[in-house]
Amino acid sequence: MSEYRTIKVATDGGVTIVTLNRPEALNALSSAVLEELIAAFAAFQADDGQRCAVVTGEGKAFAAGADIKELAATSAAQFYAADGLSRWQSHLVRAVRKPWIAAVNGFALGGGCELAMMADLIIAADTARFGQPEIKLGTIPGMGGTQRLARAVGQARAMELILTGRMMDAAEAQGAGVVARVVPADGLMDAALETARTIAAMPPLAVLAAKEAVHAAANLPLEDGLVLERRLFHLLAGTEDKAEGMAAFIEKRTAEWKGR
Ligand code: CAA
């Protein structure tokens, strides 16, 4: 049973499923949604039995952005004093070491596109639309859009999308490198859950290290990223799971992971 108001949280084996649940507002990301997502992600991170999460949206949107009615009522002084929007990065990205998937079912606009890009990978319905329309509101993306979109699609296309507010369909988003996989809309959750279950069945420490190393590629100079990768590789050499994985391969049997 979910105790949340603006999201729904369920588990399926080792997979946590979070559904943004304000369909009447196209799942606009209000501060209440943020607080509930922070709680849900903290619970996911803390539960050793949970290995991967999927975030999706109820209705025709994944999320149509930050809640414009809240944004309209927030002054510059309030934003600055609270370091507004910083908690998305600190609680949904930095604090979450386990992988999570955005299953984008429809509009992923503004903060919704930014939330999807915070995920470790995006699986999109063929009906999904991605965009950063903030410019039309007299502002710019504030939850990572200018940075993550530019890294994902390159400066030229990011600049065009952010300056014009144009939406990309799922096929374009996949071709541009934002989306890992596009599937028919009615098969979206099955596809996302299948991927999540596959990840959840992998050795947990190797999963953490893989996520950490791939994210470092966006932040570190190549030489430093290569050192980090090697150090994590060295670290994993000392784990029981690495010994088990290699022994199982040699003995032609299924490995049993312990997470140590
Ligand atoms: N915030 C608050 N409410 C929103 C919303 C948002 N981002 N997006 C949609 N809604 C609400 C609408 O106000 C409407 O509510 P009412 O029925 O009470 O009027 C309801 O959701 C349905 O929306 P529409 O009637 O507009 O639906 P549509 O199908 O005609 O259009 C849409 C869909 C093109 C996605 C359109 O809703 C839209 O353009 N939404 C805003 C998209 C946007 O500008 N996002 C950026 C927000 S700013 C941001 O995210 C900043 C940041 O980076 C942090």
Coordinates of C-alpha atoms and ligand atoms in Angstrom, one line a residue:
M1 CA 0.0 0.0 0.0
S2 CA 1.3 3.4 -0.9
E3 CA 1.1 6.2 1.7
Y4 CA 1.9 8.8 -0.9
R5 CA -0.5 11.4 -2.4
T6 CA 1.2 12.6 -5.6
I7 CA 3.1 9.4 -6.5
K8 CA 2.4 5.7 -6.3
V9 CA 5.0 3.3 -5.1
A10 CA 5.0 -0.5 -5.6
T11 CA 7.5 -3.3 -5.7
D12 CA 7.8 -6.2 -8.0
G13 CA 10.5 -8.5 -6.6
G14 CA 13.7 -6.5 -6.5
V15 CA 12.2 -3.7 -8.6
T16 CA 10.6 -0.5 -7.2
I17 CA 8.0 1.1 -9.4
V18 CA 7.3 4.8 -8.9
T19 CA 4.4 6.3 -10.8
L20 CA 4.0 10.1 -10.9
N21 CA 0.3 10.5 -10.1
R22 CA -1.1 13.9 -10.8
P23 CA -2.6 13.1 -14.3
E24 CA -5.0 16.1 -14.0
A25 CA -1.9 18.4 -14.1
L26 CA 0.0 16.2 -16.5
N27 CA 2.2 15.1 -13.5
A28 CA 3.6 18.5 -13.1
L29 CA 6.5 18.3 -10.6
S30 CA 5.3 20.3 -7.6
S31 CA 7.2 20.6 -4.4
A32 CA 4.9 17.9 -2.9
V33 CA 5.9 15.6 -5.8
L34 CA 9.6 16.3 -5.1
E35 CA 9.2 15.6 -1.3
E36 CA 7.5 12.3 -2.1
L37 CA 10.0 11.3 -4.7
I38 CA 12.8 12.1 -2.2
A39 CA 11.2 9.8 0.3
A40 CA 10.5 7.0 -2.2
F41 CA 14.1 7.1 -3.5
A42 CA 15.5 7.1 0.0
A43 CA 13.5 4.0 0.8
F44 CA 14.6 2.4 -2.4
Q45 CA 18.2 3.2 -1.7
A46 CA 18.0 1.9 1.9
D47 CA 16.3 -1.4 1.1
D48 CA 18.9 -4.1 0.2
G49 CA 16.3 -6.2 -1.4
Q50 CA 15.5 -3.4 -4.0
R51 CA 18.0 -3.4 -6.9
C52 CA 16.5 -1.2 -9.6
A53 CA 13.7 1.3 -9.9
V54 CA 11.4 2.3 -12.7
V55 CA 9.8 5.8 -12.7
T56 CA 6.8 6.4 -15.0
G57 CA 3.8 8.7 -15.3
E58 CA 0.1 8.1 -14.9
G59 CA -2.0 9.2 -17.9
K60 CA -0.8 10.9 -21.1
A61 CA 2.3 12.5 -19.6
F62 CA 5.5 11.3 -18.0
A63 CA 5.7 14.9 -16.6
A64 CA 4.9 18.2 -18.3
G65 CA 7.5 20.0 -16.3
A66 CA 8.0 21.8 -13.0
D67 CA 4.6 23.0 -11.7
I68 CA 4.2 26.4 -13.4
K69 CA 1.7 27.6 -10.9
E70 CA 4.2 27.1 -8.1
L71 CA 7.0 28.6 -10.2
A72 CA 4.9 31.7 -10.9
A73 CA 4.4 32.3 -7.2
T74 CA 8.1 31.9 -6.2
S75 CA 10.3 35.0 -6.0
A76 CA 14.0 35.1 -6.9
A77 CA 14.8 35.7 -3.3
Q78 CA 12.9 32.6 -2.2
F79 CA 14.6 30.5 -4.9
Y80 CA 18.0 31.8 -4.1
A81 CA 17.7 31.5 -0.3
A82 CA 16.5 27.9 -0.6
D83 CA 18.9 27.0 -3.5
G84 CA 15.7 26.1 -5.2
L85 CA 15.8 23.0 -7.5
S86 CA 19.0 21.7 -6.0
R87 CA 17.3 18.9 -4.2
W88 CA 16.6 17.1 -7.4
Q89 CA 20.3 16.7 -8.0
S90 CA 21.3 15.9 -4.4
H91 CA 18.5 13.4 -3.6
L92 CA 17.5 11.8 -7.0
V93 CA 21.0 11.7 -8.6
R94 CA 23.8 12.1 -6.1
A95 CA 22.2 10.1 -3.2
V96 CA 21.0 7.2 -5.4
R97 CA 23.7 4.8 -6.1
K98 CA 21.4 2.0 -7.4
P99 CA 20.2 2.3 -11.0
W100 CA 16.8 3.6 -12.0
I101 CA 15.0 3.7 -15.3
A102 CA 12.7 6.4 -16.7
A103 CA 9.8 4.7 -18.5
V104 CA 8.6 7.7 -20.5
N105 CA 5.0 7.2 -21.4
G106 CA 4.1 10.6 -23.0
F107 CA 5.1 14.2 -22.6
A108 CA 8.5 14.7 -20.9
L109 CA 8.8 18.4 -21.0
G110 CA 10.8 20.9 -19.0
G111 CA 11.5 19.4 -15.6
G112 CA 9.9 16.2 -16.9
C113 CA 12.5 15.9 -19.6
E114 CA 15.1 16.8 -17.0
L115 CA 13.8 14.2 -14.5
A116 CA 14.0 11.5 -17.3
M117 CA 17.5 12.6 -18.1
M118 CA 18.4 12.2 -14.4
A119 CA 17.6 8.5 -14.8
D120 CA 20.4 6.0 -15.6
L121 CA 18.6 5.1 -18.8
I122 CA 15.4 6.0 -20.6
I123 CA 13.0 3.6 -22.2
A124 CA 10.3 5.5 -24.2
A125 CA 6.9 4.7 -25.6
D126 CA 6.8 5.4 -29.3
T127 CA 4.3 8.1 -28.4
A128 CA 6.6 10.0 -26.0
R129 CA 7.6 13.6 -26.7
F130 CA 10.7 15.3 -25.2
G131 CA 11.4 19.0 -25.0
Q132 CA 12.6 21.9 -23.0
P133 CA 9.9 24.6 -23.6
E134 CA 11.0 26.9 -20.7
I135 CA 12.1 29.6 -23.1
K136 CA 8.4 30.1 -23.9
L137 CA 7.8 30.9 -20.3
G138 CA 10.5 33.5 -20.1
T139 CA 13.0 31.2 -18.3
I140 CA 15.4 28.4 -19.0
P141 CA 15.7 24.8 -17.8
G142 CA 16.7 24.7 -14.1
M143 CA 17.0 21.0 -13.3
G144 CA 19.9 20.1 -15.5
G145 CA 18.4 20.5 -19.0
T146 CA 21.0 22.8 -20.5
Q147 CA 23.8 20.5 -19.2
R148 CA 22.4 16.9 -19.6
L149 CA 20.7 17.6 -22.9
A150 CA 23.9 19.1 -24.3
R151 CA 25.9 16.1 -23.1
A152 CA 23.3 13.7 -24.5
V153 CA 22.6 15.2 -27.9
G154 CA 25.5 17.6 -28.5
Q155 CA 25.6 21.4 -28.3
A156 CA 24.1 22.1 -31.7
R157 CA 20.8 20.1 -31.2
A158 CA 20.6 21.1 -27.5
M159 CA 20.9 24.7 -28.5
E160 CA 18.2 24.4 -31.1
L161 CA 15.8 22.5 -28.8
I162 CA 16.3 24.9 -25.8
L163 CA 16.2 28.1 -27.9
T164 CA 13.0 27.1 -29.8
G165 CA 11.2 24.9 -27.3
R166 CA 10.6 22.4 -30.0
M167 CA 9.6 18.9 -29.0
M168 CA 11.4 15.7 -30.2
D169 CA 9.4 12.6 -30.8
A170 CA 10.6 9.3 -29.4
A171 CA 12.4 8.2 -32.6
E172 CA 14.3 11.5 -32.8
A173 CA 15.2 11.3 -29.1
Q174 CA 16.5 7.8 -29.6
G175 CA 18.5 8.8 -32.7
A176 CA 19.9 11.8 -30.8
G177 CA 21.1 9.6 -27.9
V178 CA 18.7 10.6 -25.2
V179 CA 16.7 7.4 -25.2
A180 CA 18.1 3.8 -24.9
R181 CA 15.1 2.0 -26.4
V182 CA 11.7 2.9 -28.0
V183 CA 8.9 0.4 -27.7
P184 CA 5.2 0.4 -28.6
A185 CA 3.2 2.4 -26.0
D186 CA 1.2 -0.6 -24.8
G187 CA 4.4 -2.6 -24.1
L188 CA 6.3 0.2 -22.3
M189 CA 6.0 -1.1 -18.7
D190 CA 6.7 -4.7 -19.7
A191 CA 9.8 -3.6 -21.5
A192 CA 11.0 -1.3 -18.6
L193 CA 10.3 -4.0 -16.0
E194 CA 12.0 -6.6 -18.1
T195 CA 15.1 -4.4 -18.3
A196 CA 14.8 -3.5 -14.6
R197 CA 14.5 -7.2 -13.6
T198 CA 17.6 -8.0 -15.7
I199 CA 19.6 -5.3 -13.9
A200 CA 18.2 -6.4 -10.5
A201 CA 19.5 -9.9 -11.2
M202 CA 23.0 -8.8 -11.8
P203 CA 25.7 -8.8 -9.1
P204 CA 24.9 -5.7 -7.0
L205 CA 28.4 -4.4 -6.4
A206 CA 29.3 -4.6 -10.0
V207 CA 26.0 -2.8 -10.8
L208 CA 27.0 0.1 -8.4
A209 CA 30.5 0.3 -9.8
A210 CA 29.3 0.2 -13.4
K211 CA 26.8 3.1 -12.8
E212 CA 29.5 5.1 -11.0
A213 CA 32.0 4.6 -13.7
V214 CA 29.7 5.5 -16.6
H215 CA 28.4 8.6 -14.8
A216 CA 32.0 9.7 -14.3
A217 CA 32.4 9.8 -18.1
A218 CA 30.2 12.9 -18.1
N219 CA 32.2 14.6 -15.4
L220 CA 35.8 13.7 -15.5
P221 CA 38.6 14.2 -18.0
L222 CA 39.4 11.0 -19.9
E223 CA 42.6 10.2 -18.0
D224 CA 40.8 10.6 -14.6
G225 CA 37.8 8.6 -15.8
L226 CA 40.1 5.8 -16.9
V227 CA 41.8 5.7 -13.5
L228 CA 38.5 5.6 -11.7
E229 CA 37.3 2.7 -14.0
R230 CA 40.5 0.7 -13.2
R231 CA 40.2 1.3 -9.5
L232 CA 36.7 0.1 -9.5
F233 CA 37.7 -2.9 -11.6
H234 CA 40.5 -3.6 -9.0
L235 CA 38.0 -3.2 -6.2
L236 CA 35.6 -5.7 -7.8
A237 CA 38.4 -8.2 -8.1
G238 CA 38.3 -8.6 -4.3
T239 CA 34.6 -9.4 -4.1
E240 CA 33.0 -12.8 -3.5
D241 CA 30.7 -12.1 -6.4
K242 CA 33.5 -11.8 -8.9
A243 CA 35.0 -15.1 -7.7
E244 CA 31.6 -16.7 -7.9
G245 CA 30.8 -15.2 -11.4
M246 CA 34.0 -16.4 -12.9
A247 CA 33.8 -19.8 -11.2
A248 CA 30.2 -20.2 -12.4
F249 CA 31.3 -19.4 -15.9
I250 CA 34.2 -22.0 -15.8
E251 CA 31.9 -24.6 -14.2
K252 CA 29.1 -23.9 -16.7
R253 CA 26.5 -23.2 -13.9
T254 CA 24.4 -20.2 -12.9
A255 CA 26.1 -17.8 -10.5
E256 CA 24.5 -17.0 -7.2
W257 CA 25.2 -13.4 -6.1
K258 CA 25.7 -12.4 -2.5
G259 CA 26.3 -8.7 -2.9
R260 CA 29.7 -8.9 -1.3
Ligands
CAA1 N1 2.6 22.9 -14.5 C1 1.4 23.0 -14.0 N2 0.3 22.6 -14.6 C2 0.4 22.0 -15.8 C3 1.7 21.9 -16.4 C4 2.8 22.4 -15.7 N3 4.1 22.2 -16.2 N4 1.5 21.3 -17.6 C5 0.2 21.1 -17.8 N5 -0.5 21.5 -16.7 C6 -1.9 21.4 -16.4 C7 -2.6 22.5 -17.2 O1 -2.6 23.8 -16.6 C8 -4.0 21.9 -17.3 O2 -4.7 22.1 -16.1 P1 -6.2 22.7 -16.1 O3 -7.0 21.6 -16.7 O4 -6.4 22.9 -14.6 O5 -6.2 23.9 -16.9 C9 -3.7 20.4 -17.3 O6 -2.4 20.2 -16.9 C10 -3.8 19.8 -18.7 O7 -2.9 20.6 -19.6 P2 -3.4 21.1 -21.0 O8 -4.8 21.5 -21.0 O9 -2.4 22.2 -21.3 O10 -3.1 19.9 -21.9 P3 -2.8 19.8 -23.5 O11 -2.9 18.4 -23.9 O12 -3.7 20.8 -24.2 O13 -1.3 20.3 -23.6 C11 1.0 20.3 -23.1 C12 -0.3 19.5 -23.2 C13 1.5 20.7 -24.5 C14 2.1 19.4 -22.4 C15 0.8 21.6 -22.2 O14 0.1 21.2 -21.0 C16 2.0 22.3 -21.9 O15 2.6 23.0 -22.7 N6 2.4 22.3 -20.6 C17 3.5 23.0 -20.0 C18 4.8 22.5 -20.5 C19 6.0 23.4 -20.0 O16 6.1 24.5 -20.3 N7 6.8 22.8 -19.2 C20 8.0 23.5 -18.6 C21 7.6 23.9 -17.2 S1 8.8 25.0 -16.5 C22 10.1 23.9 -15.9 O17 10.0 22.7 -16.0 C23 11.3 24.6 -15.3 C24 12.4 23.8 -15.0 O18 13.2 23.3 -15.8 C25 12.6 23.5 -13.6

